[in-house]
Amino acid sequence: MKIENIKANKILDSRGEWTVEVEIESENKGKASIPSGKSLGSHEAVCLDCDLIEKNLPEFLKEVKNFDFKSSQEFDNFLIERAGKNKEKLGGNFTLGCSIAFAKVLAKKEGLELYEYLEKEYTQTTANYTQAAAESYNNSPREFALSLQESAPTPKLIINIIGGGVHSFNNLDFQECWLVSKQSFSEKLIAEILSVINILENKLSKPLGRNDEGAFCTNFNDNYEPFIYLNQFKENFELGADIAANQIKKDINWQEIYHQLKKLNVTYLEDPYKEDEFEYFANLRKEGFKVIGDDLTTTNTERLKTALEKNSLDGVIVKPNQIGTIKETFDFIKLAKENNLFTIFSHRSGETNDNWIIDLGISFNADYFKIGVPLQGERIAKWNRLKEIFDKNDK
Ligand code: PGA
Ligand code: ZN
């Protein structure tokens, strides 16, 4: 499909900072806006300023117009070739906006939802998708994709319910204290989470309220106190934390911390050490924690290969704007899944009202979603999209 025009609009994100919304005009139109992180890993794709993106646009557009892209992957390869190392020439925020906006155009052309389109295109390239096979599943790419799996994907939720670190104004060193759902997404789970919020709201919302992702961020006596609160929910939830160790500048006795967190029933730990400390991650797995990479892996296949060699991980965070295209995000997930790692599709702390992260997670079989608490519009947009897809596929 030929691309006729690309616009890079400057829009505000949930922190009141500028971010980019890309609009692609072809046989129809597709739009995607890109979130931004505050707790950044240094191996993430470069995020370019909106004014610079706009300046680069005419030359990029001139070249794009010479091509007829047959698929989302073909367009992504074009973007990857032109963006240079770490997407520094075009900006990973711009390339991801293009990648998603174009996938939306292709989906619309076929009368499919974004998640259905991606399932179809990626299933075709990975699992002998044929017209005959598609027809035997009523031409539903979702049904066909599900038929290739042992069981239907049932994403669970990771709820960042108490916050600290660079997302907050309080005295907690850890960035996120989690409840990890034992059951998969359903209306019942939503009700359970809302009741947890009600219980904690009275105790924890004063005087500092909620942080960038909607997590409660009051002051605590120490780094352990949040988990004492969270233990009351352990019948239905497991406990975890995004330590975001990269952002913690003071000296910390990590061994002592993890010893105490173990006693407080914390099971999941994201970025428990700094972004290049692959061996320390591996050692913590031997203590029985489920260890997750975010700044360690930055949705980057090369970083993941190192983590796999060193046995550093049980699971990975998937943030498409860390790498800059759908295709590279898929390659990362494929490698993770081939090595039995679980995947957590994640929002960023600075979000927009777009909800493509849910479509990507559904089409690529997310094991978990981490999309904040349903208290702020930019997070609610993701919760509602997840519910919409589940309702549709339940019928
Ligand atoms: P960020 O934080 O979006 O600010 O990077 C989220 C995380 O570290 O998981
Ligand atoms: Zn993180």
Coordinates of C-alpha atoms and ligand atoms in Angstrom, one line a residue:
M1 CA 0.0 0.0 0.0
K2 CA 1.3 3.5 -0.9
I3 CA 1.6 6.1 1.8
E4 CA 0.5 9.5 0.7
N5 CA 1.2 11.7 3.7
I6 CA 2.6 11.5 7.2
K7 CA 1.9 14.1 9.9
A8 CA 3.7 14.3 13.2
N9 CA 1.4 16.2 15.6
K10 CA 2.7 17.6 18.9
I11 CA 0.3 16.6 21.7
L12 CA 0.4 16.6 25.5
D13 CA 0.9 13.5 27.6
S14 CA -0.5 12.7 31.1
R15 CA 2.4 14.6 32.7
G16 CA 1.7 17.7 30.6
E17 CA 4.8 17.1 28.5
W18 CA 5.0 17.1 24.7
T19 CA 4.9 13.9 22.9
V20 CA 4.3 12.8 19.3
E21 CA 1.1 11.6 17.5
V22 CA 1.8 10.2 14.1
E23 CA -0.9 10.3 11.4
I24 CA -0.6 8.3 8.2
E25 CA -2.7 8.9 5.2
S26 CA -3.0 6.1 2.7
E27 CA -6.2 4.4 1.3
N28 CA -7.5 5.3 4.7
K29 CA -6.1 7.0 7.8
G30 CA -4.4 5.7 10.9
K31 CA -3.2 7.5 14.0
A32 CA -1.0 6.5 16.9
S33 CA 0.4 8.5 19.9
I34 CA 3.5 7.5 21.8
P35 CA 4.0 7.5 25.6
S36 CA 7.3 8.3 27.3
G37 CA 9.1 7.0 30.4
K38 CA 10.8 8.8 33.2
S39 CA 12.6 5.8 34.6
L40 CA 14.6 5.2 31.5
G41 CA 17.1 2.4 30.7
S42 CA 20.2 3.8 28.9
H43 CA 19.8 1.1 26.1
E44 CA 16.4 2.4 25.0
A45 CA 15.8 3.7 21.5
V46 CA 16.4 7.5 21.2
C47 CA 13.4 9.6 21.8
L48 CA 13.5 12.8 19.6
D49 CA 12.0 16.1 20.4
C50 CA 8.8 16.8 18.4
D51 CA 10.2 19.9 16.7
L52 CA 13.2 17.9 15.4
I53 CA 10.8 15.1 14.2
E54 CA 8.9 17.7 12.2
K55 CA 12.0 19.1 10.7
N56 CA 13.1 15.6 9.5
L57 CA 9.7 14.8 8.1
P58 CA 9.7 16.3 4.5
E59 CA 12.9 14.3 3.5
F60 CA 11.6 11.1 5.1
L61 CA 8.2 11.5 3.4
K62 CA 9.8 12.0 0.0
E63 CA 11.5 8.6 0.3
V64 CA 8.5 6.8 1.7
K65 CA 6.4 7.8 -1.3
N66 CA 8.6 5.7 -3.6
F67 CA 7.5 2.5 -2.0
D68 CA 4.5 0.3 -2.0
F69 CA 4.4 -1.6 1.3
K70 CA 2.7 -5.0 1.3
S71 CA 2.7 -5.5 5.1
S72 CA 3.4 -4.0 8.4
Q73 CA 6.6 -5.9 8.6
E74 CA 7.8 -4.6 5.3
F75 CA 7.2 -1.0 6.4
D76 CA 8.9 -1.7 9.7
N77 CA 12.0 -3.0 7.9
F78 CA 12.1 0.2 5.9
L79 CA 11.9 2.2 9.2
I80 CA 14.6 0.1 10.8
E81 CA 17.0 0.5 7.9
R82 CA 16.6 4.3 7.9
A83 CA 16.5 5.0 11.6
G84 CA 20.2 4.1 12.3
K85 CA 21.6 2.9 15.6
N86 CA 19.2 3.1 18.5
K87 CA 16.8 4.9 16.1
E88 CA 18.9 8.1 16.5
K89 CA 18.2 9.5 13.1
L90 CA 14.4 9.4 13.1
G91 CA 13.6 8.9 16.8
G92 CA 12.2 5.6 18.2
N93 CA 9.1 7.6 19.3
F94 CA 8.5 8.6 15.6
T95 CA 9.3 5.2 14.1
L96 CA 6.9 3.5 16.6
G97 CA 4.2 6.0 15.8
C98 CA 4.6 5.3 12.1
S99 CA 4.7 1.5 12.7
I100 CA 1.5 1.5 14.7
A101 CA -0.3 4.1 12.5
F102 CA 0.4 2.1 9.4
A103 CA -0.7 -1.2 11.0
K104 CA -4.0 0.5 11.9
V105 CA -4.3 1.6 8.2
L106 CA -3.8 -2.1 7.0
A107 CA -6.2 -3.4 9.7
K108 CA -8.9 -0.9 8.6
K109 CA -8.4 -1.8 5.0
E110 CA -9.3 -5.4 5.8
G111 CA -12.1 -4.5 8.1
L112 CA -10.2 -6.0 11.1
E113 CA -9.3 -4.7 14.6
L114 CA -5.7 -3.9 15.1
Y115 CA -5.1 -7.0 17.2
E116 CA -6.8 -9.2 14.6
Y117 CA -4.8 -7.8 11.8
L118 CA -1.5 -8.3 13.7
E119 CA -2.4 -11.8 14.7
K120 CA -3.2 -12.6 11.0
E121 CA 0.0 -11.0 9.6
Y122 CA 2.3 -12.5 12.1
T123 CA 0.6 -15.9 12.2
Q124 CA 0.9 -16.0 8.4
T125 CA 4.7 -15.5 8.6
T126 CA 5.2 -17.9 11.5
A127 CA 2.8 -20.7 11.3
N128 CA 1.7 -21.9 7.9
Y129 CA -1.3 -19.7 7.6
T130 CA -3.1 -20.6 4.4
Q131 CA -6.4 -19.4 2.9
A132 CA -7.9 -22.9 3.4
A133 CA -6.9 -22.9 7.1
A134 CA -8.3 -19.4 7.5
E135 CA -11.6 -20.4 5.9
S136 CA -12.0 -23.4 8.2
Y137 CA -11.9 -20.9 11.1
N138 CA -14.6 -18.7 9.5
N139 CA -11.9 -16.3 8.3
S140 CA -11.3 -15.3 11.8
P141 CA -7.6 -14.7 12.3
R142 CA -8.1 -14.8 16.1
E143 CA -9.8 -18.2 16.1
F144 CA -7.1 -19.5 13.7
A145 CA -4.3 -18.1 15.9
L146 CA -5.8 -19.6 19.0
S147 CA -6.1 -23.0 17.3
L148 CA -2.3 -23.1 17.0
Q149 CA -1.9 -22.8 20.8
E150 CA -2.3 -25.3 23.5
S151 CA -4.7 -23.0 25.3
A152 CA -6.2 -19.5 24.8
P153 CA -4.0 -16.7 26.2
T154 CA -5.3 -15.5 29.6
P155 CA -3.5 -12.4 30.6
K156 CA -3.2 -11.6 34.3
L157 CA -2.7 -8.1 35.7
I158 CA 0.1 -6.5 37.6
I159 CA -1.2 -3.6 39.6
N160 CA 1.2 -0.9 40.6
I161 CA -0.7 0.1 43.7
I162 CA 1.8 1.9 45.9
G163 CA 4.5 4.0 44.3
G164 CA 7.8 5.7 45.1
G165 CA 11.1 6.5 43.3
V166 CA 11.1 8.9 40.4
H167 CA 7.4 8.7 39.8
S168 CA 6.5 10.0 43.2
F169 CA 7.1 12.8 45.8
N170 CA 7.4 10.5 48.9
N171 CA 10.2 8.9 50.7
L172 CA 9.9 5.3 49.3
D173 CA 13.0 4.2 47.4
F174 CA 11.2 1.5 45.3
Q175 CA 9.4 2.7 42.3
E176 CA 6.4 0.3 42.3
C177 CA 4.8 -2.1 44.9
W178 CA 2.6 -4.6 43.2
L179 CA -0.3 -6.9 43.5
V180 CA -0.1 -9.6 40.9
S181 CA -3.4 -11.2 40.1
K182 CA -3.7 -15.0 40.5
Q183 CA -6.7 -15.1 38.1
S184 CA -6.8 -13.8 34.6
F185 CA -8.6 -10.7 33.4
S186 CA -12.4 -10.6 34.0
E187 CA -15.1 -8.3 35.3
K188 CA -14.7 -10.1 38.6
L189 CA -11.0 -9.2 38.8
I190 CA -11.8 -5.6 38.0
A191 CA -14.3 -5.6 40.9
E192 CA -11.7 -7.1 43.2
I193 CA -9.1 -4.5 42.3
L194 CA -11.6 -1.7 42.8
S195 CA -12.3 -3.0 46.3
V196 CA -8.6 -3.1 47.1
I197 CA -8.3 0.5 46.0
N198 CA -11.2 1.5 48.3
I199 CA -9.6 -0.2 51.3
L200 CA -6.2 1.4 50.7
E201 CA -7.6 4.8 49.7
N202 CA -8.6 5.7 53.3
K203 CA -5.2 4.8 54.7
L204 CA -2.8 5.9 51.9
S205 CA -4.2 8.7 49.8
K206 CA -3.3 11.5 52.3
P207 CA -1.4 13.8 52.2
L208 CA 0.4 13.1 48.9
G209 CA -2.3 11.5 46.8
R210 CA -1.4 9.5 43.8
N211 CA 1.7 9.5 41.5
D212 CA 2.2 9.5 37.7
E213 CA 0.7 6.1 37.2
G214 CA -2.1 6.6 39.8
A215 CA -0.3 4.6 42.6
F216 CA -0.7 5.8 46.2
C217 CA 2.4 7.6 47.3
T218 CA 2.2 8.6 50.9
N219 CA 5.3 8.6 53.1
F220 CA 6.3 5.4 54.9
N221 CA 8.3 4.5 58.0
D222 CA 10.6 2.4 55.8
N223 CA 10.8 0.6 52.4
Y224 CA 9.1 -2.5 53.8
E225 CA 5.9 -0.9 55.2
P226 CA 4.0 -0.9 51.9
F227 CA 4.3 -4.7 51.7
I228 CA 2.8 -5.0 55.2
Y229 CA -0.3 -3.3 53.8
L230 CA -0.3 -5.5 50.7
N231 CA -0.1 -8.7 52.7
Q232 CA -3.8 -8.4 53.6
F233 CA -4.7 -9.2 50.0
K234 CA -2.5 -12.3 49.6
E235 CA -5.4 -14.7 49.3
N236 CA -6.1 -13.4 45.8
F237 CA -2.9 -11.7 44.8
E238 CA 0.8 -12.4 44.8
L239 CA 3.2 -9.6 45.8
G240 CA 5.9 -8.0 43.7
A241 CA 8.0 -4.8 43.2
D242 CA 9.7 -2.8 40.4
I243 CA 12.7 -1.8 42.4
A244 CA 14.0 0.3 39.4
A245 CA 17.5 0.0 40.9
N246 CA 19.0 2.1 38.2
Q247 CA 17.3 5.1 39.6
I248 CA 18.4 4.6 43.2
K249 CA 21.5 6.7 43.8
K250 CA 22.2 6.0 47.5
D251 CA 24.1 3.1 48.9
I252 CA 21.8 0.2 49.7
N253 CA 22.4 -3.2 51.3
W254 CA 20.6 -5.1 48.6
Q255 CA 21.1 -8.5 50.2
E256 CA 19.4 -7.3 53.4
I257 CA 16.6 -5.8 51.4
Y258 CA 15.8 -9.0 49.4
H259 CA 16.1 -11.0 52.6
Q260 CA 13.4 -8.9 54.2
L261 CA 11.2 -8.7 51.1
K262 CA 11.2 -12.5 51.0
K263 CA 9.9 -12.6 54.6
L264 CA 7.1 -10.3 53.5
N265 CA 6.0 -12.7 50.8
V266 CA 7.3 -10.7 47.8
T267 CA 7.7 -13.1 44.9
Y268 CA 8.2 -10.9 41.7
L269 CA 11.1 -8.5 41.4
E270 CA 11.6 -6.2 38.4
D271 CA 15.1 -4.6 37.9
P272 CA 16.4 -5.6 41.3
Y273 CA 19.9 -4.5 40.3
K274 CA 21.3 -2.0 37.9
E275 CA 20.9 -2.3 34.2
D276 CA 24.1 -4.1 33.4
E277 CA 24.3 -6.4 36.4
F278 CA 23.2 -9.6 34.6
E279 CA 25.0 -11.9 37.1
Y280 CA 23.3 -10.3 40.2
F281 CA 19.9 -10.9 38.5
A282 CA 20.8 -14.6 38.0
N283 CA 21.8 -15.0 41.7
L284 CA 18.5 -13.6 42.9
R285 CA 16.7 -16.3 40.9
K286 CA 18.5 -18.9 43.0
E287 CA 16.9 -17.4 46.1
G288 CA 13.5 -18.3 44.7
F289 CA 12.3 -14.9 43.3
K290 CA 10.7 -14.5 39.9
V291 CA 13.1 -12.0 38.3
I292 CA 12.0 -9.6 35.6
G293 CA 14.0 -7.4 33.2
D294 CA 13.0 -3.9 32.1
D295 CA 16.0 -1.5 32.0
L296 CA 18.1 -4.7 31.8
T297 CA 16.6 -5.8 28.5
T298 CA 14.8 -2.7 27.1
T299 CA 12.7 -4.8 24.6
N300 CA 15.9 -5.4 22.7
T301 CA 16.7 -8.8 21.3
E302 CA 20.5 -8.4 21.7
R303 CA 20.2 -7.5 25.4
L304 CA 17.8 -10.4 25.9
K305 CA 20.4 -12.8 24.3
T306 CA 22.9 -11.8 27.0
A307 CA 20.3 -12.2 29.7
L308 CA 19.5 -15.7 28.4
E309 CA 23.2 -16.7 28.3
K310 CA 23.6 -15.6 31.9
N311 CA 20.3 -17.1 33.1
S312 CA 19.2 -13.7 34.5
L313 CA 15.5 -13.8 34.0
D314 CA 12.1 -15.4 34.5
G315 CA 10.2 -12.7 32.7
V316 CA 10.5 -9.6 30.6
I317 CA 8.8 -6.2 30.4
V318 CA 7.6 -5.4 26.9
K319 CA 7.6 -1.6 26.1
P320 CA 7.5 -1.1 22.3
N321 CA 8.8 2.5 22.5
Q322 CA 12.0 1.1 24.0
I323 CA 12.8 -0.4 20.6
G324 CA 10.7 1.6 18.1
T325 CA 8.8 -0.8 15.8
I326 CA 6.1 -3.6 16.1
K327 CA 8.4 -6.0 14.2
E328 CA 11.3 -5.7 16.6
T329 CA 8.9 -6.0 19.6
F330 CA 7.6 -9.2 18.1
D331 CA 11.1 -10.6 17.6
F332 CA 11.8 -9.8 21.2
I333 CA 8.7 -11.6 22.4
K334 CA 9.3 -14.6 20.2
L335 CA 12.8 -15.1 21.7
A336 CA 11.4 -14.6 25.2
K337 CA 8.6 -17.2 24.7
E338 CA 10.9 -19.7 23.0
N339 CA 13.0 -19.6 26.2
N340 CA 10.0 -19.9 28.5
L341 CA 10.1 -16.4 29.8
F342 CA 6.8 -14.7 30.7
T343 CA 6.0 -11.4 29.0
I344 CA 4.5 -8.3 30.7
F345 CA 3.1 -5.7 28.3
S346 CA 3.6 -2.3 30.0
H347 CA 2.4 1.2 29.7
R348 CA 4.8 4.1 30.4
S349 CA 4.6 6.6 33.3
G350 CA 3.9 9.4 30.8
E351 CA 0.9 8.1 28.8
T352 CA -1.6 9.2 26.2
N353 CA -5.2 8.1 25.7
D354 CA -4.2 5.7 22.9
N355 CA -4.7 2.0 23.7
W356 CA -2.6 0.1 21.1
I357 CA -0.5 -1.6 23.9
I358 CA -3.6 -3.8 24.6
D359 CA -4.0 -4.8 20.9
L360 CA -0.3 -5.7 20.7
G361 CA -0.5 -7.7 23.9
I362 CA -3.5 -9.6 22.8
S363 CA -2.1 -10.4 19.4
F364 CA 1.3 -11.5 20.8
N365 CA -0.2 -13.4 23.8
A366 CA 0.8 -11.3 26.7
D367 CA 1.1 -13.3 29.9
Y368 CA 0.5 -10.1 32.0
F369 CA -0.5 -6.5 31.4
K370 CA 0.9 -3.7 33.6
I371 CA -1.4 -0.7 32.9
G372 CA -1.7 1.1 36.2
V373 CA -4.8 1.5 38.3
P374 CA -8.2 2.4 36.7
L375 CA -8.3 5.9 38.3
Q376 CA -6.9 8.2 35.6
G377 CA -8.2 8.6 32.0
E378 CA -5.0 7.6 30.2
R379 CA -4.9 4.3 32.2
I380 CA -8.7 3.7 32.0
A381 CA -8.4 3.8 28.2
K382 CA -6.3 0.6 28.4
W383 CA -8.5 -1.1 30.9
N384 CA -11.6 -0.4 28.8
R385 CA -9.9 -1.6 25.6
L386 CA -9.0 -4.9 27.3
K387 CA -12.5 -5.3 28.5
E388 CA -13.9 -4.5 25.1
I389 CA -11.7 -7.2 23.4
F390 CA -12.6 -9.8 26.1
D391 CA -16.3 -9.0 25.9
K392 CA -16.2 -9.4 22.1
N393 CA -14.4 -12.7 22.2
D394 CA -16.5 -14.1 24.9
K395 CA -19.7 -13.9 22.8
Ligands
PGA1 P1 8.7 4.5 33.1 O1 8.5 3.5 34.3 O2 7.6 4.4 32.2 O3 8.9 5.9 33.8 O4 10.0 4.1 32.5 C1 7.9 2.3 34.2 C2 8.8 1.2 34.6 O5 10.0 1.4 35.0 O6 8.4 0.0 34.6
ZN2 ZN 10.5 -0.9 35.3

